[in-house]
mmCIF file of C-alpha atoms in Angstrom:
data_model
loop_
_atom_site.group_PDB
_atom_site.id
_atom_site.type_symbol
_atom_site.label_atom_id
_atom_site.label_comp_id
_atom_site.label_asym_id
_atom_site.label_seq_id
_atom_site.Cartn_x
_atom_site.Cartn_y
_atom_site.Cartn_z
ATOM 1 C CA MET A 1 104.220 60.640 232.430
ATOM 2 C CA LYS A 2 104.896 63.637 230.446
ATOM 3 C CA LYS A 3 106.864 62.134 228.252
ATOM 4 C CA LEU A 4 104.251 59.323 227.306
ATOM 5 C CA LEU A 5 101.678 62.234 226.730
ATOM 6 C CA TYR A 6 103.896 63.982 224.660
ATOM 7 C CA LEU A 7 104.708 60.577 222.563
ATOM 8 C CA LEU A 8 100.891 59.747 222.267
ATOM 9 C CA SER A 9 100.365 63.360 220.845
ATOM 10 C CA VAL A 10 102.980 63.304 218.314
ATOM 11 C CA GLY A 11 101.589 59.970 217.300
ATOM 12 C CA LEU A 12 98.269 61.379 216.668
ATOM 13 C CA VAL A 13 99.351 64.352 214.807
ATOM 14 C CA LEU A 14 101.412 62.105 212.542
ATOM 15 C CA SER A 15 98.503 59.674 212.136
ATOM 16 C CA SER A 16 96.276 62.404 211.145
ATOM 17 C CA LEU A 17 98.431 63.869 208.481
ATOM 18 C CA ALA A 18 99.100 60.406 207.289
ATOM 19 C CA LEU A 19 95.076 59.817 206.828
ATOM 20 C CA VAL A 20 94.577 63.280 205.583
ATOM 21 C CA GLY A 21 97.298 62.607 203.056
ATOM 22 C CA CYS A 22 95.125 59.445 201.835
ATOM 23 C CA GLY A 23 92.964 61.231 199.639
ATOM 24 C CA ASP A 24 90.349 60.141 196.761
ATOM 25 C CA ASP A 25 92.185 58.359 193.927
ATOM 26 C CA GLY A 26 90.463 60.359 191.349
ATOM 27 C CA GLY A 27 87.319 58.710 191.352
ATOM 28 C CA ASP A 28 86.020 55.501 189.995
ATOM 29 C CA GLY A 29 87.151 53.897 186.417
ATOM 30 C CA PRO A 30 84.693 53.830 183.690
ATOM 31 C CA THR A 31 81.089 52.206 184.176
ATOM 32 C CA ILE A 32 80.515 48.648 182.302
ATOM 33 C CA GLN A 33 78.043 50.558 179.955
ATOM 34 C CA GLU A 34 80.914 53.206 178.958
ATOM 35 C CA GLN A 35 83.535 50.125 178.392
ATOM 36 C CA GLN A 36 80.297 48.822 176.183
ATOM 37 C CA LEU A 37 80.207 51.830 174.221
ATOM 38 C CA THR A 38 83.907 52.698 174.232
ATOM 39 C CA ALA A 39 84.466 49.080 172.923
ATOM 40 C CA ILE A 40 81.932 49.349 169.629
ATOM 41 C CA VAL A 41 82.406 53.087 168.905
ATOM 42 C CA GLY A 42 84.074 53.420 165.256
ATOM 43 C CA THR A 43 83.982 51.867 161.726
ATOM 44 C CA TRP A 44 84.071 48.173 161.482
ATOM 45 C CA SER A 45 84.909 46.006 158.105
ATOM 46 C CA THR A 46 83.760 42.617 157.809
ATOM 47 C CA LYS A 47 87.014 40.402 158.459
ATOM 48 C CA ASP A 48 88.604 39.311 155.578
ATOM 49 C CA GLY A 49 88.459 35.696 154.473
ATOM 50 C CA ASP A 50 86.694 32.702 155.900
ATOM 51 C CA GLY A 51 84.651 33.240 158.646
ATOM 52 C CA GLY A 52 84.258 37.067 158.435
ATOM 53 C CA VAL A 53 80.320 36.215 157.892
ATOM 54 C CA THR A 54 78.847 33.027 158.544
ATOM 55 C CA GLN A 55 75.153 31.848 158.437
ATOM 56 C CA ASN A 56 74.356 28.721 160.114
ATOM 57 C CA ASP A 57 78.180 27.997 160.895
ATOM 58 C CA ALA A 58 78.935 28.103 157.309
ATOM 59 C CA ASP A 59 80.282 30.894 154.887
ATOM 60 C CA ALA A 60 77.427 33.053 154.014
ATOM 61 C CA PRO A 61 76.495 33.605 150.583
ATOM 62 C CA GLY A 62 77.083 36.784 148.791
ATOM 63 C CA ASP A 63 80.306 39.140 149.110
ATOM 64 C CA TRP A 64 80.622 40.727 152.488
ATOM 65 C CA ALA A 65 83.747 41.973 151.528
ATOM 66 C CA SER A 66 82.692 45.906 151.511
ATOM 67 C CA THR A 67 80.233 45.843 154.452
ATOM 68 C CA THR A 68 80.779 48.457 157.210
ATOM 69 C CA PHE A 69 79.399 49.112 160.539
ATOM 70 C CA THR A 70 79.718 52.466 162.136
ATOM 71 C CA PHE A 71 78.553 52.693 165.625
ATOM 72 C CA ALA A 72 78.462 56.160 167.474
ATOM 73 C CA ALA A 73 78.238 56.956 171.182
ATOM 74 C CA GLY A 74 75.006 59.024 172.213
ATOM 75 C CA GLN A 75 73.980 59.658 175.911
ATOM 76 C CA ASN A 76 72.271 57.234 178.543
ATOM 77 C CA ASN A 77 73.890 54.016 177.417
ATOM 78 C CA ALA A 78 72.801 54.363 173.946
ATOM 79 C CA GLY A 79 74.079 55.467 170.337
ATOM 80 C CA SER A 80 73.392 55.381 166.702
ATOM 81 C CA TYR A 81 74.860 52.967 163.746
ATOM 82 C CA THR A 82 74.800 52.890 160.204
ATOM 83 C CA ILE A 83 75.602 49.905 157.844
ATOM 84 C CA SER A 84 76.636 49.931 154.256
ATOM 85 C CA GLY A 85 77.880 47.728 151.511
ATOM 86 C CA GLN A 86 75.866 44.609 152.032
ATOM 87 C CA PRO A 87 75.622 42.249 149.260
ATOM 88 C CA THR A 88 73.019 43.094 146.547
ATOM 89 C CA ASP A 89 71.976 39.766 145.712
ATOM 90 C CA ASP A 90 68.825 39.715 147.763
ATOM 91 C CA ILE A 91 70.884 38.973 150.927
ATOM 92 C CA THR A 92 70.211 42.035 153.493
ATOM 93 C CA VAL A 93 70.158 40.888 157.058
ATOM 94 C CA PHE A 94 70.370 44.546 158.327
ATOM 95 C CA ASN A 95 68.730 47.674 157.150
ATOM 96 C CA ASP A 96 71.429 49.529 154.941
ATOM 97 C CA GLY A 97 70.488 52.933 156.510
ATOM 98 C CA GLY A 98 70.727 52.623 160.245
ATOM 99 C CA GLY A 99 69.288 54.195 163.482
ATOM 100 C CA ASN A 100 69.444 54.245 166.844
ATOM 101 C CA PHE A 101 70.370 51.341 169.523
ATOM 102 C CA THR A 102 70.802 51.121 173.390
ATOM 103 C CA ILE A 103 73.016 48.640 174.894
ATOM 104 C CA ALA A 104 71.860 45.858 177.552
ATOM 105 C CA GLY A 105 74.106 43.388 179.584
ATOM 106 C CA THR A 106 76.110 43.428 182.607
ATOM 107 C CA THR A 107 79.855 42.557 181.315
ATOM 108 C CA ALA A 108 82.231 44.618 179.183
ATOM 109 C CA GLU A 109 83.203 41.619 176.925
ATOM 110 C CA ASN A 110 79.525 40.218 176.284
ATOM 111 C CA PHE A 111 76.511 42.205 175.973
ATOM 112 C CA GLN A 112 73.367 43.007 173.522
ATOM 113 C CA LEU A 113 72.610 45.948 171.175
ATOM 114 C CA VAL A 114 68.831 46.599 171.210
ATOM 115 C CA PHE A 115 67.956 48.393 167.985
ATOM 116 C CA SER A 116 65.058 51.143 168.273
ATOM 117 C CA GLY A 117 63.092 49.409 165.371
ATOM 118 C CA GLY A 118 63.406 46.082 167.219
ATOM 119 C CA GLY A 119 65.735 43.082 167.214
ATOM 120 C CA THR A 120 68.896 42.299 169.351
ATOM 121 C CA VAL A 121 72.184 41.370 168.255
ATOM 122 C CA ASP A 122 74.935 39.682 170.716
ATOM 123 C CA VAL A 123 78.037 41.427 170.894
ATOM 124 C CA LYS A 124 81.447 39.802 171.862
ATOM 125 C CA VAL A 125 84.441 41.607 172.288
ATOM 126 C CA ASN A 126 87.578 39.904 171.373
ATOM 127 C CA SER A 127 90.133 42.685 171.360
ATOM 128 C CA ALA A 128 90.116 46.160 170.806
ATOM 129 C CA THR A 129 90.139 45.748 167.147
ATOM 130 C CA GLU A 130 87.853 42.635 166.862
ATOM 131 C CA ILE A 131 84.399 42.295 167.776
ATOM 132 C CA GLU A 132 81.609 39.533 166.670
ATOM 133 C CA LEU A 133 78.040 40.183 166.060
ATOM 134 C CA SER A 134 75.655 37.292 166.402
ATOM 135 C CA THR A 135 72.056 37.214 165.727
ATOM 136 C CA THR A 136 69.223 34.684 164.824
ATOM 137 C CA ILE A 137 66.460 35.166 162.039
ATOM 138 C CA GLU A 138 63.503 33.347 162.327
ATOM 139 C CA GLN A 139 61.520 32.196 159.411
ATOM 140 C CA ASP A 140 59.533 35.149 158.046
ATOM 141 C CA GLN A 141 60.904 37.221 160.443
ATOM 142 C CA VAL A 142 61.430 41.005 159.540
ATOM 143 C CA ILE A 143 61.868 43.168 162.377
ATOM 144 C CA GLY A 144 63.566 46.304 163.083
ATOM 145 C CA GLY A 145 66.614 47.139 160.940
ATOM 146 C CA ARG A 146 66.492 44.021 159.021
ATOM 147 C CA THR A 147 64.908 43.287 155.491
ATOM 148 C CA GLN A 148 64.454 40.634 153.526
ATOM 149 C CA SER A 149 65.356 38.318 156.487
ATOM 150 C CA ILE A 150 67.434 35.106 155.930
ATOM 151 C CA ASN A 151 66.857 32.448 158.243
ATOM 152 C CA GLY A 152 68.941 30.982 161.002
ATOM 153 C CA PRO A 153 72.297 32.111 163.019
ATOM 154 C CA TRP A 154 74.254 34.764 161.851
ATOM 155 C CA LYS A 155 77.828 35.848 163.037
ATOM 156 C CA PHE A 156 79.570 38.877 161.638
ATOM 157 C CA VAL A 157 83.463 38.932 162.966
ATOM 158 C CA LEU A 158 84.465 42.943 162.405
ATOM 159 C CA THR A 159 87.842 44.590 162.532
ATOM 160 C CA LYS A 160 88.932 48.103 162.823
#
């Protein structure tokens, strides 16, 4: 009986030590919102060649080769952006200045940027070095961040 009690005591002590050694693994990974911000932060250029910028599923009018989008992270699932180098031939989809945005969505690969002046752009993360921005501009629509709207769906394939 003493031997059984001794073995039981030793077993409890070893089990306790094993459980104490199973501490926290350092916390959870980044949240979805943190992953979304991380995915877009940086300076992006329009993809070279056909398909870099499309309107109505065809190459967009104008020369978009020098267009850059810069996104910076802020706090509370938000950030700021600047856009420069859009074609100067009356094809301005976004305001060249910039502004602020918040992020909406529940996945790290597909989410929306909601601009502070109004308007939403869908974001698809293809890789760490390629994202797609998509939006549809309705007839006579001029909403936050966009001027001289060009009607129809637009897609921007951006690379780092």
